[in-house]
């Protein structure tokens, strides 16, 4: 996974969320839960680090914009 840069968190209310999970299904389920609440730039794949358990996923949230119910 690449580094988090200043653009990702340039203003209050912007956040980068890195998810570590046992499997793809769990990581994507959490991403969907976040996206249901806030404006989210979602990821379409997870990454695996050699020698480390599980998967990782990074998504970007804009907490200033809530989605309508």
PDB file of N, CA and C in Angstrom:
ATOM      1  N   UNK A   1       0.843  -1.166   0.000  1.00  0.00           N
ATOM      2  CA  UNK A   1       0.000   0.000   0.000  1.00  0.00           C
ATOM      3  C   UNK A   1       0.889   1.229   0.000  1.00  0.00           C
ATOM      4  N   UNK A   2       0.539   2.191  -0.819  1.00  0.00           N
ATOM      5  CA  UNK A   2       1.322   3.418  -0.903  1.00  0.00           C
ATOM      6  C   UNK A   2       1.173   4.270   0.344  1.00  0.00           C
ATOM      7  N   UNK A   3       2.017   5.265   0.473  1.00  0.00           N
ATOM      8  CA  UNK A   3       1.939   6.147   1.645  1.00  0.00           C
ATOM      9  C   UNK A   3       0.709   7.053   1.581  1.00  0.00           C
ATOM     10  N   UNK A   4       0.300   7.521   2.731  1.00  0.00           N
ATOM     11  CA  UNK A   4      -0.775   8.508   2.829  1.00  0.00           C
ATOM     12  C   UNK A   4      -0.104   9.867   2.669  1.00  0.00           C
ATOM     13  N   UNK A   5      -0.592  10.673   1.733  1.00  0.00           N
ATOM     14  CA  UNK A   5       0.045  11.975   1.537  1.00  0.00           C
ATOM     15  C   UNK A   5      -0.858  13.104   2.022  1.00  0.00           C
ATOM     16  N   UNK A   6      -0.306  14.298   2.001  1.00  0.00           N
ATOM     17  CA  UNK A   6      -1.001  15.465   2.555  1.00  0.00           C
ATOM     18  C   UNK A   6      -2.341  15.736   1.857  1.00  0.00           C
ATOM     19  N   UNK A   7      -2.455  15.439   0.583  1.00  0.00           N
ATOM     20  CA  UNK A   7      -3.697  15.663  -0.147  1.00  0.00           C
ATOM     21  C   UNK A   7      -4.843  14.859   0.442  1.00  0.00           C
ATOM     22  N   UNK A   8      -4.558  13.654   0.918  1.00  0.00           N
ATOM     23  CA  UNK A   8      -5.598  12.776   1.456  1.00  0.00           C
ATOM     24  C   UNK A   8      -6.268  13.360   2.700  1.00  0.00           C
ATOM     25  N   UNK A   9      -5.547  14.159   3.452  1.00  0.00           N
ATOM     26  CA  UNK A   9      -6.076  14.719   4.703  1.00  0.00           C
ATOM     27  C   UNK A   9      -5.859  16.238   4.760  1.00  0.00           C
ATOM     28  N   UNK A  10      -6.042  16.889   3.626  1.00  0.00           N
ATOM     29  CA  UNK A  10      -5.734  18.316   3.502  1.00  0.00           C
ATOM     30  C   UNK A  10      -6.651  19.218   4.324  1.00  0.00           C
ATOM     31  N   UNK A  11      -7.858  18.756   4.642  1.00  0.00           N
ATOM     32  CA  UNK A  11      -8.821  19.583   5.375  1.00  0.00           C
ATOM     33  C   UNK A  11      -9.470  18.780   6.490  1.00  0.00           C
ATOM     34  N   UNK A  12      -9.972  19.464   7.519  1.00  0.00           N
ATOM     35  CA  UNK A  12     -10.719  18.754   8.550  1.00  0.00           C
ATOM     36  C   UNK A  12     -11.911  18.029   7.929  1.00  0.00           C
ATOM     37  N   UNK A  13     -12.162  16.833   8.363  1.00  0.00           N
ATOM     38  CA  UNK A  13     -13.278  16.049   7.856  1.00  0.00           C
ATOM     39  C   UNK A  13     -12.885  15.026   6.813  1.00  0.00           C
ATOM     40  N   UNK A  14     -11.659  15.098   6.297  1.00  0.00           N
ATOM     41  CA  UNK A  14     -11.177  14.080   5.363  1.00  0.00           C
ATOM     42  C   UNK A  14     -10.392  13.039   6.149  1.00  0.00           C
ATOM     43  N   UNK A  15     -10.588  11.775   5.807  1.00  0.00           N
ATOM     44  CA  UNK A  15      -9.932  10.701   6.549  1.00  0.00           C
ATOM     45  C   UNK A  15      -9.530   9.571   5.623  1.00  0.00           C
ATOM     46  N   UNK A  16      -8.464   8.898   5.991  1.00  0.00           N
ATOM     47  CA  UNK A  16      -8.025   7.692   5.314  1.00  0.00           C
ATOM     48  C   UNK A  16      -8.233   6.550   6.290  1.00  0.00           C
ATOM     49  N   UNK A  17      -8.925   5.509   5.855  1.00  0.00           N
ATOM     50  CA  UNK A  17      -9.197   4.365   6.712  1.00  0.00           C
ATOM     51  C   UNK A  17      -8.501   3.146   6.114  1.00  0.00           C
ATOM     52  N   UNK A  18      -7.632   2.540   6.887  1.00  0.00           N
ATOM     53  CA  UNK A  18      -6.995   1.304   6.463  1.00  0.00           C
ATOM     54  C   UNK A  18      -7.621   0.171   7.255  1.00  0.00           C
ATOM     55  N   UNK A  19      -8.145  -0.797   6.528  1.00  0.00           N
ATOM     56  CA  UNK A  19      -8.836  -1.927   7.134  1.00  0.00           C
ATOM     57  C   UNK A  19      -7.932  -3.143   7.058  1.00  0.00           C
ATOM     58  N   UNK A  20      -7.758  -3.817   8.167  1.00  0.00           N
ATOM     59  CA  UNK A  20      -7.066  -5.103   8.200  1.00  0.00           C
ATOM     60  C   UNK A  20      -8.111  -6.139   8.598  1.00  0.00           C
ATOM     61  N   UNK A  21      -8.254  -7.171   7.793  1.00  0.00           N
ATOM     62  CA  UNK A  21      -9.292  -8.173   8.043  1.00  0.00           C
ATOM     63  C   UNK A  21      -8.773  -9.568   7.700  1.00  0.00           C
ATOM     64  N   UNK A  22      -9.486 -10.570   8.165  1.00  0.00           N
ATOM     65  CA  UNK A  22      -9.096 -11.949   7.907  1.00  0.00           C
ATOM     66  C   UNK A  22      -9.267 -12.334   6.445  1.00  0.00           C
ATOM     67  N   UNK A  23     -10.272 -11.724   5.771  1.00  0.00           N
ATOM     68  CA  UNK A  23     -10.545 -12.116   4.389  1.00  0.00           C
ATOM     69  C   UNK A  23     -11.166 -10.960   3.610  1.00  0.00           C
ATOM     70  N   UNK A  24     -11.244 -11.135   2.283  1.00  0.00           N
ATOM     71  CA  UNK A  24     -11.809 -10.093   1.414  1.00  0.00           C
ATOM     72  C   UNK A  24     -13.244  -9.761   1.794  1.00  0.00           C
ATOM     73  N   UNK A  25     -14.041 -10.777   2.069  1.00  0.00           N
ATOM     74  CA  UNK A  25     -15.467 -10.572   2.373  1.00  0.00           C
ATOM     75  C   UNK A  25     -15.641  -9.627   3.566  1.00  0.00           C
ATOM     76  N   UNK A  26     -14.855  -9.828   4.602  1.00  0.00           N
ATOM     77  CA  UNK A  26     -14.951  -8.990   5.799  1.00  0.00           C
ATOM     78  C   UNK A  26     -14.501  -7.562   5.505  1.00  0.00           C
ATOM     79  N   UNK A  27     -13.397  -7.400   4.789  1.00  0.00           N
ATOM     80  CA  UNK A  27     -12.887  -6.069   4.458  1.00  0.00           C
ATOM     81  C   UNK A  27     -13.901  -5.291   3.625  1.00  0.00           C
ATOM     82  N   UNK A  28     -14.479  -5.933   2.606  1.00  0.00           N
ATOM     83  CA  UNK A  28     -15.452  -5.241   1.762  1.00  0.00           C
ATOM     84  C   UNK A  28     -16.753  -4.951   2.507  1.00  0.00           C
ATOM     85  N   UNK A  29     -17.145  -5.820   3.441  1.00  0.00           N
ATOM     86  CA  UNK A  29     -18.351  -5.570   4.234  1.00  0.00           C
ATOM     87  C   UNK A  29     -18.178  -4.313   5.093  1.00  0.00           C
ATOM     88  N   UNK A  30     -17.008  -4.145   5.691  1.00  0.00           N
ATOM     89  CA  UNK A  30     -16.769  -2.943   6.499  1.00  0.00           C
ATOM     90  C   UNK A  30     -16.729  -1.706   5.611  1.00  0.00           C
ATOM     91  N   UNK A  31     -16.092  -1.805   4.453  1.00  0.00           N
ATOM     92  CA  UNK A  31     -16.065  -0.676   3.525  1.00  0.00           C
ATOM     93  C   UNK A  31     -17.485  -0.274   3.118  1.00  0.00           C
ATOM     94  N   UNK A  32     -18.345  -1.245   2.851  1.00  0.00           N
ATOM     95  CA  UNK A  32     -19.734  -0.955   2.484  1.00  0.00           C
ATOM     96  C   UNK A  32     -20.470  -0.259   3.621  1.00  0.00           C
ATOM     97  N   UNK A  33     -20.207  -0.680   4.852  1.00  0.00           N
ATOM     98  CA  UNK A  33     -20.853  -0.051   6.006  1.00  0.00           C
ATOM     99  C   UNK A  33     -20.420   1.414   6.129  1.00  0.00           C
ATOM    100  N   UNK A  34     -19.153   1.691   5.909  1.00  0.00           N
ATOM    101  CA  UNK A  34     -18.671   3.076   5.949  1.00  0.00           C
ATOM    102  C   UNK A  34     -19.282   3.889   4.814  1.00  0.00           C
ATOM    103  N   UNK A  35     -19.348   3.308   3.614  1.00  0.00           N
ATOM    104  CA  UNK A  35     -19.887   4.010   2.446  1.00  0.00           C
ATOM    105  C   UNK A  35     -21.382   4.288   2.579  1.00  0.00           C
ATOM    106  N   UNK A  36     -22.080   3.498   3.372  1.00  0.00           N
ATOM    107  CA  UNK A  36     -23.505   3.726   3.583  1.00  0.00           C
ATOM    108  C   UNK A  36     -23.750   4.958   4.455  1.00  0.00           C
ATOM    109  N   UNK A  37     -22.738   5.366   5.183  1.00  0.00           N
ATOM    110  CA  UNK A  37     -22.875   6.481   6.124  1.00  0.00           C
ATOM    111  C   UNK A  37     -22.260   7.783   5.610  1.00  0.00           C
ATOM    112  N   UNK A  38     -21.086   7.694   4.964  1.00  0.00           N
ATOM    113  CA  UNK A  38     -20.356   8.882   4.519  1.00  0.00           C
ATOM    114  C   UNK A  38     -19.969   8.763   3.056  1.00  0.00           C
ATOM    115  N   UNK A  39     -19.687   9.904   2.446  1.00  0.00           N
ATOM    116  CA  UNK A  39     -19.155   9.911   1.088  1.00  0.00           C
ATOM    117  C   UNK A  39     -17.795   9.218   1.125  1.00  0.00           C
ATOM    118  N   UNK A  40     -17.647   8.189   0.325  1.00  0.00           N
ATOM    119  CA  UNK A  40     -16.458   7.337   0.403  1.00  0.00           C
ATOM    120  C   UNK A  40     -15.908   7.031  -0.979  1.00  0.00           C
ATOM    121  N   UNK A  41     -14.596   7.142  -1.124  1.00  0.00           N
ATOM    122  CA  UNK A  41     -13.929   6.652  -2.326  1.00  0.00           C
ATOM    123  C   UNK A  41     -13.529   5.217  -2.009  1.00  0.00           C
ATOM    124  N   UNK A  42     -14.219   4.273  -2.609  1.00  0.00           N
ATOM    125  CA  UNK A  42     -14.036   2.875  -2.260  1.00  0.00           C
ATOM    126  C   UNK A  42     -12.920   2.216  -3.068  1.00  0.00           C
ATOM    127  N   UNK A  43     -12.410   1.130  -2.541  1.00  0.00           N
ATOM    128  CA  UNK A  43     -11.395   0.322  -3.212  1.00  0.00           C
ATOM    129  C   UNK A  43     -12.080  -0.866  -3.867  1.00  0.00           C
ATOM    130  N   UNK A  44     -11.508  -1.347  -4.959  1.00  0.00           N
ATOM    131  CA  UNK A  44     -12.103  -2.495  -5.641  1.00  0.00           C
ATOM    132  C   UNK A  44     -11.319  -3.777  -5.424  1.00  0.00           C
ATOM    133  N   UNK A  45     -10.206  -3.678  -4.676  1.00  0.00           N
ATOM    134  CA  UNK A  45      -9.440  -4.889  -4.378  1.00  0.00           C
ATOM    135  C   UNK A  45      -8.707  -4.722  -3.057  1.00  0.00           C
ATOM    136  N   UNK A  46      -8.351  -5.839  -2.471  1.00  0.00           N
ATOM    137  CA  UNK A  46      -7.562  -5.842  -1.247  1.00  0.00           C
ATOM    138  C   UNK A  46      -6.116  -6.148  -1.606  1.00  0.00           C
ATOM    139  N   UNK A  47      -5.230  -5.959  -0.637  1.00  0.00           N
ATOM    140  CA  UNK A  47      -3.831  -6.324  -0.827  1.00  0.00           C
ATOM    141  C   UNK A  47      -3.434  -7.323   0.239  1.00  0.00           C
ATOM    142  N   UNK A  48      -2.431  -8.102  -0.066  1.00  0.00           N
ATOM    143  CA  UNK A  48      -1.877  -9.072   0.880  1.00  0.00           C
ATOM    144  C   UNK A  48      -0.383  -8.817   0.998  1.00  0.00           C
ATOM    145  N   UNK A  49       0.117  -8.802   2.216  1.00  0.00           N
ATOM    146  CA  UNK A  49       1.549  -8.638   2.449  1.00  0.00           C
ATOM    147  C   UNK A  49       2.156 -10.020   2.685  1.00  0.00           C
ATOM    148  N   UNK A  50       3.180 -10.374   1.931  1.00  0.00           N
ATOM    149  CA  UNK A  50       3.810 -11.688   2.121  1.00  0.00           C
ATOM    150  C   UNK A  50       4.252 -11.885   3.567  1.00  0.00           C
ATOM    151  N   UNK A  51       3.903 -13.015   4.112  1.00  0.00           N
ATOM    152  CA  UNK A  51       4.286 -13.349   5.476  1.00  0.00           C
ATOM    153  C   UNK A  51       3.376 -12.788   6.554  1.00  0.00           C
ATOM    154  N   UNK A  52       2.386 -11.965   6.171  1.00  0.00           N
ATOM    155  CA  UNK A  52       1.450 -11.405   7.148  1.00  0.00           C
ATOM    156  C   UNK A  52       0.073 -12.027   6.931  1.00  0.00           C
ATOM    157  N   UNK A  53      -0.660 -12.263   8.007  1.00  0.00           N
ATOM    158  CA  UNK A  53      -1.993 -12.854   7.860  1.00  0.00           C
ATOM    159  C   UNK A  53      -3.010 -11.847   7.346  1.00  0.00           C
ATOM    160  N   UNK A  54      -4.050 -12.345   6.692  1.00  0.00           N
ATOM    161  CA  UNK A  54      -5.181 -11.508   6.304  1.00  0.00           C
ATOM    162  C   UNK A  54      -4.935 -10.610   5.112  1.00  0.00           C
ATOM    163  N   UNK A  55      -5.855  -9.667   4.952  1.00  0.00           N
ATOM    164  CA  UNK A  55      -5.825  -8.724   3.839  1.00  0.00           C
ATOM    165  C   UNK A  55      -5.929  -7.302   4.358  1.00  0.00           C
ATOM    166  N   UNK A  56      -5.584  -6.359   3.506  1.00  0.00           N
ATOM    167  CA  UNK A  56      -5.710  -4.932   3.846  1.00  0.00           C
ATOM    168  C   UNK A  56      -6.453  -4.225   2.727  1.00  0.00           C
ATOM    169  N   UNK A  57      -7.155  -3.178   3.120  1.00  0.00           N
ATOM    170  CA  UNK A  57      -7.916  -2.379   2.173  1.00  0.00           C
ATOM    171  C   UNK A  57      -7.869  -0.936   2.660  1.00  0.00           C
ATOM    172  N   UNK A  58      -7.732   0.011   1.750  1.00  0.00           N
ATOM    173  CA  UNK A  58      -7.704   1.430   2.125  1.00  0.00           C
ATOM    174  C   UNK A  58      -8.838   2.135   1.399  1.00  0.00           C
ATOM    175  N   UNK A  59      -9.591   2.943   2.130  1.00  0.00           N
ATOM    176  CA  UNK A  59     -10.613   3.784   1.504  1.00  0.00           C
ATOM    177  C   UNK A  59     -10.508   5.186   2.090  1.00  0.00           C
ATOM    178  N   UNK A  60     -11.111   6.126   1.383  1.00  0.00           N
ATOM    179  CA  UNK A  60     -11.020   7.542   1.737  1.00  0.00           C
ATOM    180  C   UNK A  60     -12.411   8.054   2.050  1.00  0.00           C
ATOM    181  N   UNK A  61     -12.556   8.720   3.194  1.00  0.00           N
ATOM    182  CA  UNK A  61     -13.857   9.225   3.635  1.00  0.00           C
ATOM    183  C   UNK A  61     -13.874  10.740   3.688  1.00  0.00           C
ATOM    184  N   UNK A  62     -15.022  11.296   3.336  1.00  0.00           N
ATOM    185  CA  UNK A  62     -15.276  12.719   3.521  1.00  0.00           C
ATOM    186  C   UNK A  62     -16.402  12.813   4.543  1.00  0.00           C
ATOM    187  N   UNK A  63     -16.022  13.023   5.789  1.00  0.00           N
ATOM    188  CA  UNK A  63     -16.986  13.062   6.889  1.00  0.00           C
ATOM    189  C   UNK A  63     -17.866  14.303   6.872  1.00  0.00           C
ATOM    190  N   UNK A  64     -17.537  15.272   6.020  1.00  0.00           N
ATOM    191  CA  UNK A  64     -18.341  16.485   5.915  1.00  0.00           C
ATOM    192  C   UNK A  64     -19.616  16.238   5.135  1.00  0.00           C
ATOM    193  N   UNK A  65     -19.663  15.174   4.343  1.00  0.00           N
ATOM    194  CA  UNK A  65     -20.817  14.881   3.494  1.00  0.00           C
ATOM    195  C   UNK A  65     -21.454  13.579   3.954  1.00  0.00           C
ATOM    196  N   UNK A  66     -22.643  13.657   4.511  1.00  0.00           N
ATOM    197  CA  UNK A  66     -23.365  12.450   4.871  1.00  0.00           C
ATOM    198  C   UNK A  66     -24.303  12.088   3.724  1.00  0.00           C
ATOM    199  N   UNK A  67     -24.535  10.823   3.565  1.00  0.00           N
ATOM    200  CA  UNK A  67     -25.446  10.360   2.534  1.00  0.00           C
ATOM    201  C   UNK A  67     -26.861  10.367   3.061  1.00  0.00           C
ATOM    202  N   UNK A  68     -27.833  10.603   2.204  1.00  0.00           N
ATOM    203  CA  UNK A  68     -29.234  10.578   2.610  1.00  0.00           C
ATOM    204  C   UNK A  68     -29.664   9.157   2.907  1.00  0.00           C
ATOM    205  N   UNK A  69     -30.544   9.018   3.882  1.00  0.00           N
ATOM    206  CA  UNK A  69     -31.006   7.677   4.283  1.00  0.00           C
ATOM    207  C   UNK A  69     -31.892   7.056   3.241  1.00  0.00           C
TER     208      UNK A  69
END
